[in-house]
Short mmCIF file of C-alpha atoms in Angstrom, two decimals:
data_model
loop_
_atom_site.label_atom_id
_atom_site.label_comp_id
_atom_site.label_asym_id
_atom_site.label_seq_id
_atom_site.Cartn_x
_atom_site.Cartn_y
_atom_site.Cartn_z
CA MET A 1 -91.81 -5.09 -2.13
CA SER A 2 -94.44 -6.31 0.07
CA ALA A 3 -94.21 -8.72 2.77
CA VAL A 4 -95.79 -11.28 0.69
CA LEU A 5 -93.43 -10.93 -2.09
CA ALA A 6 -90.53 -11.25 0.50
CA MET A 7 -91.86 -14.60 1.36
CA ALA A 8 -92.05 -15.55 -2.19
CA ALA A 9 -88.33 -14.53 -2.75
CA LEU A 10 -87.34 -17.25 -0.21
CA GLY A 11 -87.87 -19.80 -2.83
CA ALA A 12 -89.78 -22.97 -3.50
CA THR A 13 -90.07 -23.80 0.15
CA ALA A 14 -91.42 -20.61 1.26
CA MET A 15 -93.88 -20.53 -1.59
CA GLU A 16 -95.06 -23.92 -0.71
CA ALA A 17 -95.63 -22.69 2.80
CA VAL A 18 -97.97 -20.07 1.41
CA ALA A 19 -99.46 -22.45 -1.09
CA ALA A 20 -100.42 -25.09 1.42
CA PRO A 21 -102.98 -22.72 3.28
CA ALA A 22 -104.09 -21.72 -0.05
CA ARG A 23 -105.31 -25.27 -0.91
CA SER A 24 -107.38 -25.22 2.09
CA ALA A 25 -108.64 -21.60 1.37
CA PRO A 26 -112.33 -22.77 0.62
CA HIS A 27 -112.30 -24.15 4.17
CA ARG A 28 -110.96 -20.76 5.67
CA ILE A 29 -113.50 -18.75 7.07
CA GLY A 30 -113.45 -15.20 5.54
CA ALA A 31 -110.10 -15.70 3.68
CA PRO A 32 -109.41 -12.38 1.84
CA ARG A 33 -109.31 -12.77 -1.82
CA ASP A 34 -107.37 -9.44 -2.01
CA PHE A 35 -104.55 -11.06 -0.21
CA ASP A 36 -104.14 -13.73 -2.87
CA ARG A 37 -104.36 -11.29 -5.80
CA GLN A 38 -101.93 -9.01 -4.04
CA LEU A 39 -99.44 -12.01 -3.72
CA VAL A 40 -99.88 -12.85 -7.54
CA GLU A 41 -99.42 -9.24 -8.57
CA ASP A 42 -96.16 -9.13 -6.65
CA LEU A 43 -95.09 -12.36 -8.43
CA ALA A 44 -96.09 -11.01 -11.74
CA GLU A 45 -93.97 -7.91 -11.21
CA PHE A 46 -91.03 -9.09 -8.96
CA GLY A 47 -90.69 -12.84 -9.41
CA ASP A 48 -87.39 -14.29 -10.08
CA GLU A 49 -88.13 -16.53 -12.81
CA GLU A 50 -89.64 -15.28 -16.11
CA GLU A 51 -91.88 -18.35 -16.33
CA VAL A 52 -93.35 -17.49 -12.80
CA ARG A 53 -93.95 -13.89 -13.85
CA LEU A 54 -95.70 -14.75 -17.06
CA ALA A 55 -97.98 -17.39 -15.46
CA ALA A 56 -98.84 -15.01 -12.54
CA LYS A 57 -99.71 -12.17 -15.16
CA ALA A 58 -101.80 -14.71 -17.11
CA ALA A 59 -103.80 -15.56 -13.88
CA LEU A 60 -104.27 -11.99 -13.14
CA GLU A 61 -105.60 -11.22 -16.83
CA SER A 62 -107.84 -14.37 -16.89
CA GLU A 63 -111.56 -14.09 -16.52
CA ASP A 64 -111.77 -17.28 -14.72
CA PRO A 65 -112.57 -16.31 -10.92
CA ASN A 66 -110.56 -19.37 -9.77
CA ALA A 67 -107.61 -18.69 -11.89
CA ILE A 68 -105.67 -16.82 -9.21
CA ARG A 69 -106.35 -19.77 -6.85
CA GLU A 70 -105.37 -22.21 -9.43
CA PHE A 71 -102.04 -20.45 -10.07
CA LEU A 72 -101.30 -20.37 -6.45
CA ASP A 73 -102.36 -24.01 -5.96
CA HIS A 74 -100.64 -25.43 -9.10
CA GLY A 75 -99.64 -22.98 -11.70
CA MET A 76 -96.75 -21.43 -9.84
CA ALA A 77 -95.19 -24.73 -9.01
CA GLU A 78 -95.38 -25.84 -12.61
CA ALA A 79 -94.06 -22.49 -13.85
CA ARG A 80 -91.21 -22.74 -11.28
CA LYS A 81 -90.57 -26.29 -12.56
CA ARG A 82 -90.49 -25.16 -16.09
CA ALA A 83 -88.02 -22.30 -15.03
CA GLN A 84 -85.81 -24.85 -13.45
CA GLU A 85 -85.70 -27.07 -16.43
CA LYS A 86 -85.12 -23.88 -18.62
CA LYS A 87 -82.22 -23.03 -16.33
CA LYS A 88 -80.68 -26.58 -16.57
CA ASP A 89 -80.98 -26.52 -20.36
CA THR A 90 -79.42 -23.01 -20.45
CA ASP A 91 -76.54 -23.91 -18.19
CA ALA A 92 -75.84 -27.09 -20.19
CA GLU A 93 -75.53 -24.84 -23.25
CA ASN A 94 -73.43 -22.43 -21.27
CA ARG A 95 -71.18 -25.29 -20.26
CA LYS A 96 -70.77 -26.43 -23.90
CA LYS A 97 -69.83 -22.93 -25.03
CA ILE A 98 -67.40 -22.55 -22.23
CA GLU A 99 -65.83 -26.03 -22.81
CA ALA A 100 -65.28 -24.97 -26.45
CA MET A 101 -63.21 -21.93 -25.00
CA ARG A 102 -60.83 -24.19 -23.22
CA GLY A 103 -57.15 -23.22 -23.95
CA THR A 104 -58.14 -20.46 -26.40
CA GLY A 105 -57.13 -17.40 -24.45
CA GLY A 106 -54.40 -16.11 -22.23
CA PRO A 107 -53.47 -17.24 -18.67
CA HIS A 108 -56.41 -15.19 -16.98
CA PHE A 109 -58.96 -16.33 -19.51
CA ASN A 110 -58.02 -19.91 -19.33
CA ALA A 111 -57.92 -19.98 -15.58
CA GLU A 112 -61.48 -18.40 -15.61
CA VAL A 113 -62.69 -21.14 -18.05
CA GLU A 114 -61.32 -23.78 -15.68
CA ARG A 115 -62.86 -22.17 -12.72
CA VAL A 116 -66.40 -21.83 -13.95
CA LEU A 117 -66.32 -25.38 -15.16
CA GLY A 118 -65.11 -26.62 -11.91
CA PRO A 119 -67.01 -28.56 -9.17
CA LYS A 120 -67.52 -25.35 -7.03
CA ALA A 121 -68.78 -23.03 -9.86
CA THR A 122 -72.62 -22.41 -10.02
CA ALA A 123 -74.86 -21.84 -13.09
CA ASN A 124 -74.75 -18.12 -12.45
CA ASP A 125 -70.81 -18.18 -12.48
CA ARG A 126 -71.17 -19.66 -15.89
CA ALA A 127 -73.79 -17.33 -17.11
CA SER A 128 -71.74 -14.25 -15.64
CA PHE A 129 -68.77 -15.60 -17.40
CA LEU A 130 -70.39 -15.63 -20.79
CA SER A 131 -72.08 -12.29 -20.06
CA TYR A 132 -69.19 -10.32 -19.14
CA GLY A 133 -66.47 -12.41 -17.31
CA ALA A 134 -64.99 -13.63 -20.61
CA ASP A 135 -64.52 -10.27 -21.76
CA LEU A 136 -62.91 -9.06 -18.56
CA ALA A 137 -60.42 -12.03 -18.53
CA ARG A 138 -59.51 -11.24 -22.21
CA GLU A 139 -58.98 -7.67 -21.27
CA GLN A 140 -56.72 -8.51 -18.37
CA ASP A 141 -54.72 -11.01 -20.64
CA ALA A 142 -54.49 -8.31 -23.39
CA LYS A 143 -53.23 -5.72 -20.84
CA GLU A 144 -50.68 -8.16 -19.34
CA GLU A 145 -49.54 -9.19 -22.83
CA LYS A 146 -49.29 -5.50 -23.89
CA ASP A 147 -47.24 -4.89 -20.55
CA ALA A 148 -45.06 -7.87 -21.21
CA LYS A 149 -44.47 -6.55 -24.73
CA ASP A 150 -43.61 -3.00 -23.48
CA HIS A 151 -41.41 -4.57 -20.90
CA ALA A 152 -39.64 -6.86 -23.51
CA ALA A 153 -39.08 -3.63 -25.77
CA THR A 154 -37.67 -1.88 -22.79
CA LEU A 155 -35.29 -4.69 -22.21
CA ARG A 156 -34.38 -5.00 -25.93
CA LYS A 157 -33.54 -1.30 -26.03
CA ARG A 158 -31.32 -1.87 -22.81
CA VAL A 159 -29.46 -4.78 -24.56
CA GLU A 160 -29.06 -2.66 -27.88
CA MET A 161 -27.47 0.00 -25.77
CA LEU A 162 -25.10 -2.47 -24.03
CA ALA A 163 -24.26 -3.91 -27.47
CA THR A 164 -23.20 -0.32 -28.28
CA VAL A 165 -21.50 1.12 -25.31
CA GLY A 166 -20.48 -2.04 -23.25
CA GLY A 167 -17.04 -3.69 -23.03
CA PRO A 168 -15.96 -6.13 -25.68
CA GLU A 169 -17.26 -9.23 -24.04
CA VAL A 170 -20.56 -7.43 -23.09
CA LYS A 171 -21.02 -6.09 -26.66
CA LYS A 172 -20.41 -9.62 -28.05
CA ALA A 173 -22.77 -11.49 -25.55
CA ALA A 174 -25.46 -8.58 -26.13
CA ARG A 175 -25.32 -8.89 -29.96
CA ALA A 176 -25.65 -12.61 -29.62
CA ALA A 177 -28.83 -12.24 -27.51
CA LEU A 178 -30.24 -9.81 -29.98
CA ASP A 179 -29.46 -11.91 -33.00
CA ALA A 180 -31.28 -14.83 -31.37
CA GLY A 181 -34.49 -13.03 -32.02
CA ASN A 182 -36.61 -13.89 -29.06
CA ASP A 183 -37.34 -12.41 -25.64
CA ALA A 184 -36.07 -15.44 -23.75
CA ALA A 185 -32.53 -14.75 -25.05
CA ILE A 186 -32.71 -11.11 -23.96
CA THR A 187 -33.94 -12.15 -20.53
CA GLU A 188 -31.29 -14.82 -20.12
CA PHE A 189 -28.56 -12.27 -21.19
CA LEU A 190 -29.69 -9.72 -18.60
CA ASP A 191 -30.29 -12.19 -15.93
CA LYS A 192 -27.06 -14.08 -16.25
CA GLY A 193 -25.00 -13.48 -19.48
CA TYR A 194 -24.42 -9.79 -18.83
CA LEU A 195 -22.70 -10.56 -15.41
CA VAL A 196 -20.42 -13.26 -16.83
CA ALA A 197 -19.43 -10.99 -19.85
CA ALA A 198 -18.88 -7.88 -17.78
CA ARG A 199 -16.79 -10.03 -15.31
CA LYS A 200 -14.70 -11.14 -18.35
CA ASP A 201 -14.29 -7.50 -19.42
CA ALA A 202 -13.25 -6.45 -15.85
CA ASP A 203 -10.70 -9.27 -15.86
CA ASN A 204 -9.41 -8.41 -19.17
CA GLN A 205 -9.26 -4.70 -18.31
CA ALA A 206 -7.40 -5.52 -15.07
CA ALA A 207 -4.88 -7.76 -17.07
CA ARG A 208 -4.44 -5.04 -19.64
CA GLU A 209 -3.89 -2.39 -17.07
CA LYS A 210 -1.41 -4.64 -15.35
CA GLU A 211 0.26 -5.18 -18.68
CA LEU A 212 0.23 -1.39 -19.37
CA LYS A 213 1.66 -0.84 -16.05
CA GLU A 214 4.38 -3.36 -16.58
CA GLU A 215 5.23 -1.86 -19.94
CA GLN A 216 5.28 1.66 -18.47
CA GLU A 217 7.54 0.45 -15.62
CA LYS A 218 9.80 -1.10 -18.29
CA LEU A 219 9.76 2.09 -20.39
CA ASP A 220 10.55 4.13 -17.35
CA LYS A 221 13.54 1.84 -16.49
CA GLU A 222 14.84 2.19 -20.05
CA LEU A 223 14.37 5.90 -19.97
CA GLU A 224 16.07 6.07 -16.52
CA LEU A 225 18.86 3.78 -17.87
CA ALA A 226 19.28 6.01 -20.90
CA ARG A 227 19.39 9.06 -18.77
CA LYS A 228 21.90 7.43 -16.58
CA THR A 229 23.82 6.24 -19.62
CA ALA A 230 23.73 9.67 -21.05
CA ALA A 231 24.87 11.21 -17.81
CA ALA A 232 27.51 8.61 -17.37
CA ALA A 233 29.17 8.77 -20.65
CA PRO A 234 30.98 12.12 -20.12
CA VAL A 235 31.82 11.23 -16.54
CA ARG A 236 33.31 8.03 -17.76
CA THR A 237 35.39 9.94 -20.23
CA LYS A 238 36.40 12.24 -17.42
CA LEU A 239 37.35 9.34 -15.22
CA LEU A 240 39.40 7.76 -17.96
CA ASP A 241 41.12 11.08 -18.53
CA ALA A 242 41.94 11.60 -14.90
CA HIS A 243 43.24 8.06 -14.56
CA ALA A 244 45.48 8.50 -17.61
CA ASP A 245 46.67 11.88 -16.14
CA ALA A 246 47.35 10.07 -12.85
CA LEU A 247 49.39 7.47 -14.37
CA LYS A 248 51.24 9.92 -16.40
CA ALA A 249 52.08 12.02 -13.35
CA LEU A 250 52.97 8.81 -11.54
CA THR A 251 55.43 8.06 -14.44
CA TYR A 252 57.17 11.34 -13.87
CA VAL A 253 57.56 10.44 -10.25
CA THR A 254 59.21 7.04 -10.94
CA ASP A 255 61.41 8.61 -13.56
CA ASP A 256 62.61 11.28 -11.29
CA LEU A 257 63.25 8.61 -8.51
CA ALA A 258 65.18 6.52 -11.14
CA ILE A 259 67.34 9.51 -12.17
CA SER A 260 67.79 10.50 -8.59
CA VAL A 261 69.10 6.86 -7.89
CA HIS A 262 71.58 7.31 -10.79
CA ASP A 263 72.70 10.75 -9.40
CA ALA A 264 72.95 9.22 -5.81
CA ARG A 265 75.17 6.42 -7.13
CA GLU A 266 77.32 9.02 -8.93
CA ALA A 267 77.62 11.16 -5.79
CA GLY A 268 78.77 8.24 -3.87
CA ARG A 269 81.25 7.34 -6.51
CA LEU A 270 82.68 10.81 -6.55
CA ILE A 271 83.83 10.87 -2.88
CA GLY A 272 84.81 7.19 -2.76
CA ASN A 273 88.58 7.44 -3.18
CA ASN A 274 89.48 10.63 -4.73
CA ARG A 275 88.66 13.64 -2.72
CA SER A 276 90.17 16.29 -4.75
CA GLU A 277 88.58 19.77 -5.11
CA GLU A 278 87.45 18.96 -8.53
CA ARG A 279 85.77 15.85 -7.25
CA LEU A 280 84.16 17.50 -4.43
CA TYR A 281 82.78 20.01 -6.72
CA ALA A 282 81.37 17.36 -8.97
CA TYR A 283 79.86 15.73 -5.80
CA ASP A 284 78.08 19.07 -4.87
CA GLN A 285 76.61 19.12 -8.37
CA ALA A 286 75.47 15.46 -8.09
CA ARG A 287 74.03 15.97 -4.68
CA ALA A 288 72.18 19.07 -5.81
CA ASP A 289 70.81 17.20 -8.79
CA VAL A 290 69.22 14.62 -6.52
CA ILE A 291 67.76 17.24 -4.26
CA ARG A 292 66.46 19.29 -7.22
CA ARG A 293 65.12 16.19 -8.80
CA MET A 294 63.05 15.33 -5.67
CA GLU A 295 61.84 18.96 -5.31
CA GLY A 296 60.62 18.71 -8.84
CA SER A 297 58.85 15.36 -8.03
CA ALA A 298 56.67 17.24 -5.53
CA PHE A 299 54.41 18.56 -8.30
CA PHE A 300 54.06 15.15 -9.96
CA ALA A 301 53.39 13.41 -6.66
CA ARG A 302 50.59 15.85 -5.67
CA ALA A 303 49.17 15.74 -9.25
CA THR A 304 48.99 11.93 -9.01
CA ARG A 305 46.89 12.29 -5.77
CA ILE A 306 44.72 14.99 -7.21
CA HIS A 307 43.95 13.08 -10.25
CA ALA A 308 43.35 9.89 -8.14
CA THR A 309 40.85 12.05 -6.08
CA GLN A 310 39.04 13.03 -9.34
CA VAL A 311 38.88 9.32 -10.43
CA LYS A 312 37.37 8.63 -7.08
CA ILE A 313 34.74 11.37 -7.39
CA HIS A 314 33.81 10.20 -10.97
CA ALA A 315 33.77 6.36 -9.79
CA ASP A 316 31.39 7.27 -6.85
CA PHE A 317 29.05 9.10 -9.30
CA LEU A 318 28.82 6.14 -11.82
CA THR A 319 28.38 3.50 -8.93
CA GLU A 320 25.62 5.51 -7.37
CA ASN A 321 23.77 5.89 -10.46
CA GLY A 322 23.56 2.10 -10.63
CA LEU A 323 24.89 1.24 -14.06
CA PRO A 324 25.96 -2.42 -14.01
CA GLN A 325 28.79 -1.81 -16.13
CA ASP A 326 30.32 0.68 -13.80
CA THR A 327 30.70 -1.53 -10.84
CA ARG A 328 34.42 -1.97 -11.22
CA TRP A 329 35.26 1.92 -11.27
CA ALA A 330 35.46 1.95 -7.40
CA GLU A 331 38.02 -0.74 -7.48
CA VAL A 332 40.05 1.31 -10.17
CA ALA A 333 39.65 4.43 -7.93
CA ASP A 334 40.84 2.71 -4.66
CA GLY A 335 43.78 1.02 -6.36
CA LEU A 336 44.81 4.33 -7.93
CA ALA A 337 44.52 6.18 -4.66
CA ALA A 338 46.88 3.63 -2.95
CA VAL A 339 49.30 4.10 -5.71
CA ALA A 340 49.13 7.82 -5.44
CA ASP A 341 49.75 7.69 -1.70
CA ALA A 342 52.68 5.40 -2.20
CA ALA A 343 54.07 7.99 -4.80
CA VAL A 344 53.65 10.78 -2.43
CA LYS A 345 55.38 8.71 0.42
CA ALA A 346 58.21 7.83 -1.80
CA TYR A 347 58.78 11.48 -2.87
CA GLU A 348 58.59 12.65 0.61
CA THR A 349 61.07 10.19 2.15
CA ALA A 350 63.43 10.50 -0.89
CA ARG A 351 63.56 14.29 -0.33
CA SER A 352 64.13 13.98 3.20
CA ALA A 353 67.00 11.39 2.64
CA ALA A 354 68.65 13.54 0.00
CA ASN A 355 68.40 16.55 2.18
CA ALA A 356 69.91 14.55 5.11
CA THR A 357 73.29 14.08 3.13
CA ALA A 358 76.23 16.28 3.69
CA ASP A 359 77.46 18.79 1.09
CA ALA A 360 81.14 19.11 0.08
CA ALA A 361 81.81 21.97 2.61
CA SER A 362 80.67 19.98 5.47
CA LEU A 363 82.81 16.94 4.35
CA LYS A 364 85.99 19.29 3.95
CA ALA A 365 85.24 20.60 7.37
CA LYS A 366 85.34 17.28 8.96
CA ASN A 367 87.91 16.03 6.47
CA THR A 368 88.00 12.52 7.99
CA PRO A 369 88.04 9.38 6.04
CA LYS A 370 85.17 8.08 8.29
CA ALA A 371 82.98 11.01 7.30
CA TYR A 372 83.50 10.27 3.71
CA GLU A 373 82.98 6.60 4.18
CA GLN A 374 79.66 7.33 6.10
CA GLN A 375 78.37 9.59 3.27
CA VAL A 376 79.30 7.08 0.61
CA ALA A 377 77.26 4.42 2.56
CA GLN A 378 74.31 6.70 2.92
CA TRP A 379 74.24 7.46 -0.78
CA ARG A 380 74.51 3.75 -1.48
CA ALA A 381 71.60 3.09 0.85
CA TYR A 382 69.54 5.73 -0.79
CA ALA A 383 70.26 4.26 -4.26
CA ASP A 384 69.17 0.75 -3.15
CA ARG A 385 66.16 1.83 -1.43
CA TYR A 386 64.62 4.12 -4.06
CA THR A 387 65.57 1.73 -6.82
CA GLU A 388 63.14 -0.86 -5.03
CA ALA A 389 60.59 2.17 -4.70
CA ALA A 390 60.80 3.10 -8.28
CA ALA A 391 60.36 -0.55 -9.31
CA ALA A 392 57.48 -0.89 -7.10
CA LEU A 393 55.78 2.28 -8.35
CA THR A 394 56.40 1.18 -11.91
CA ALA A 395 54.95 -2.34 -11.18
CA ALA A 396 51.89 -0.58 -9.49
CA ALA A 397 51.31 1.80 -12.36
CA GLN A 398 51.52 -1.10 -14.78
CA LYS A 399 48.90 -2.92 -12.71
CA GLN A 400 46.59 0.18 -12.69
CA ALA A 401 46.88 0.39 -16.36
CA LYS A 402 45.69 -3.12 -16.71
CA VAL A 403 42.86 -2.67 -14.21
CA LEU A 404 41.62 0.30 -16.18
CA ALA A 405 42.00 -1.64 -19.42
CA ASP A 406 39.86 -4.46 -18.10
CA ALA A 407 37.30 -2.28 -16.43
CA SER A 408 36.88 -0.23 -19.67
CA ALA A 409 36.52 -3.54 -21.71
CA GLY A 410 33.93 -4.92 -19.24
CA ALA A 411 31.95 -1.66 -19.28
CA GLN A 412 31.85 -1.73 -23.03
CA ALA A 413 30.74 -5.39 -23.17
CA LYS A 414 28.01 -4.79 -20.56
CA ALA A 415 26.84 -1.71 -22.38
CA GLY A 416 26.62 -3.70 -25.62
CA GLU A 417 24.49 -6.45 -23.99
CA GLY A 418 22.21 -3.81 -22.49
CA SER A 419 21.69 -2.30 -25.84
#
């Protein structure tokens, strides 16, 4: 582009600066006509407005020698004016076209419409919008709409998956969002509803796990109770058998004591007044019966203690197993052990007392009334003492029998309640 055209490109002001000297060209001395022609040629080829280019071309093609000067003095300004008026008319038409587009597109398109219609926009902005800007905005909206649809489809697939594999509450909420049939419901579910439903599922799961744990603990307790009950049943039978055996052995001890008391009284009677050989012989027989009876009681006294020990062992087993119906067995065992100890003590003291009496030979050797009187008194004391001992043991045995019966009845009642 020539220097002259550069000046022309500066606009009306610059051209006026060139045109002003042109008006006084006839007064210029030696003004080169080639300079004016070059200027017009540049405008004809490179001018901004079409009207200016056409007018410049017409001046160059004219046969009038003053055509170029006339163009520079007047024609260019007139052409420029026509160009400006045409631009105004074109922009007005463009504005009407764009105004008709308001609200007809997507977010980007509508925003561009408002921008090119705004106070800061130019005619070129509006022309550019109609030329390519509108298409670009529509493409951007279409792309974002497609992206939004693709994203919505992805979210919907996610909700469809949750409606299949989620917890009960999540499935329910996901299905409701899908049934709503709109993207807003899907988004609302993923933003808020899912967390609420998942929390409900977690709470329900925790409650269910707690319930299952409690049920399992209850079942474990029932199984443990069943195991203990099954284990306790034969032990309880053994306890009852041992207790019965102890009472039976105790009965033999009390019977022996009672018989020995009878024999002791007989021995005292035999040497009371008549001390004949026949009476002394009978006395020796009665004394021997007492001693033999007490020696025989040794087995039953020890058996009572052994059976009482067995009862204690079985009672401890039942108590340690924690069955509520077996809490009184320890009381039964302790009471029976005390009775067994009393039986052994009674047997031992009775045996010692019987052995301490004098036989017939000793009495004949002394052969004094006092010796006989002392022996009679000794036998009387033996009879009195062990009559009381036998009665006490009998009462204790009866008491233990009642304790056993009460304990058995209580155990059966509690076992019935437990089942």
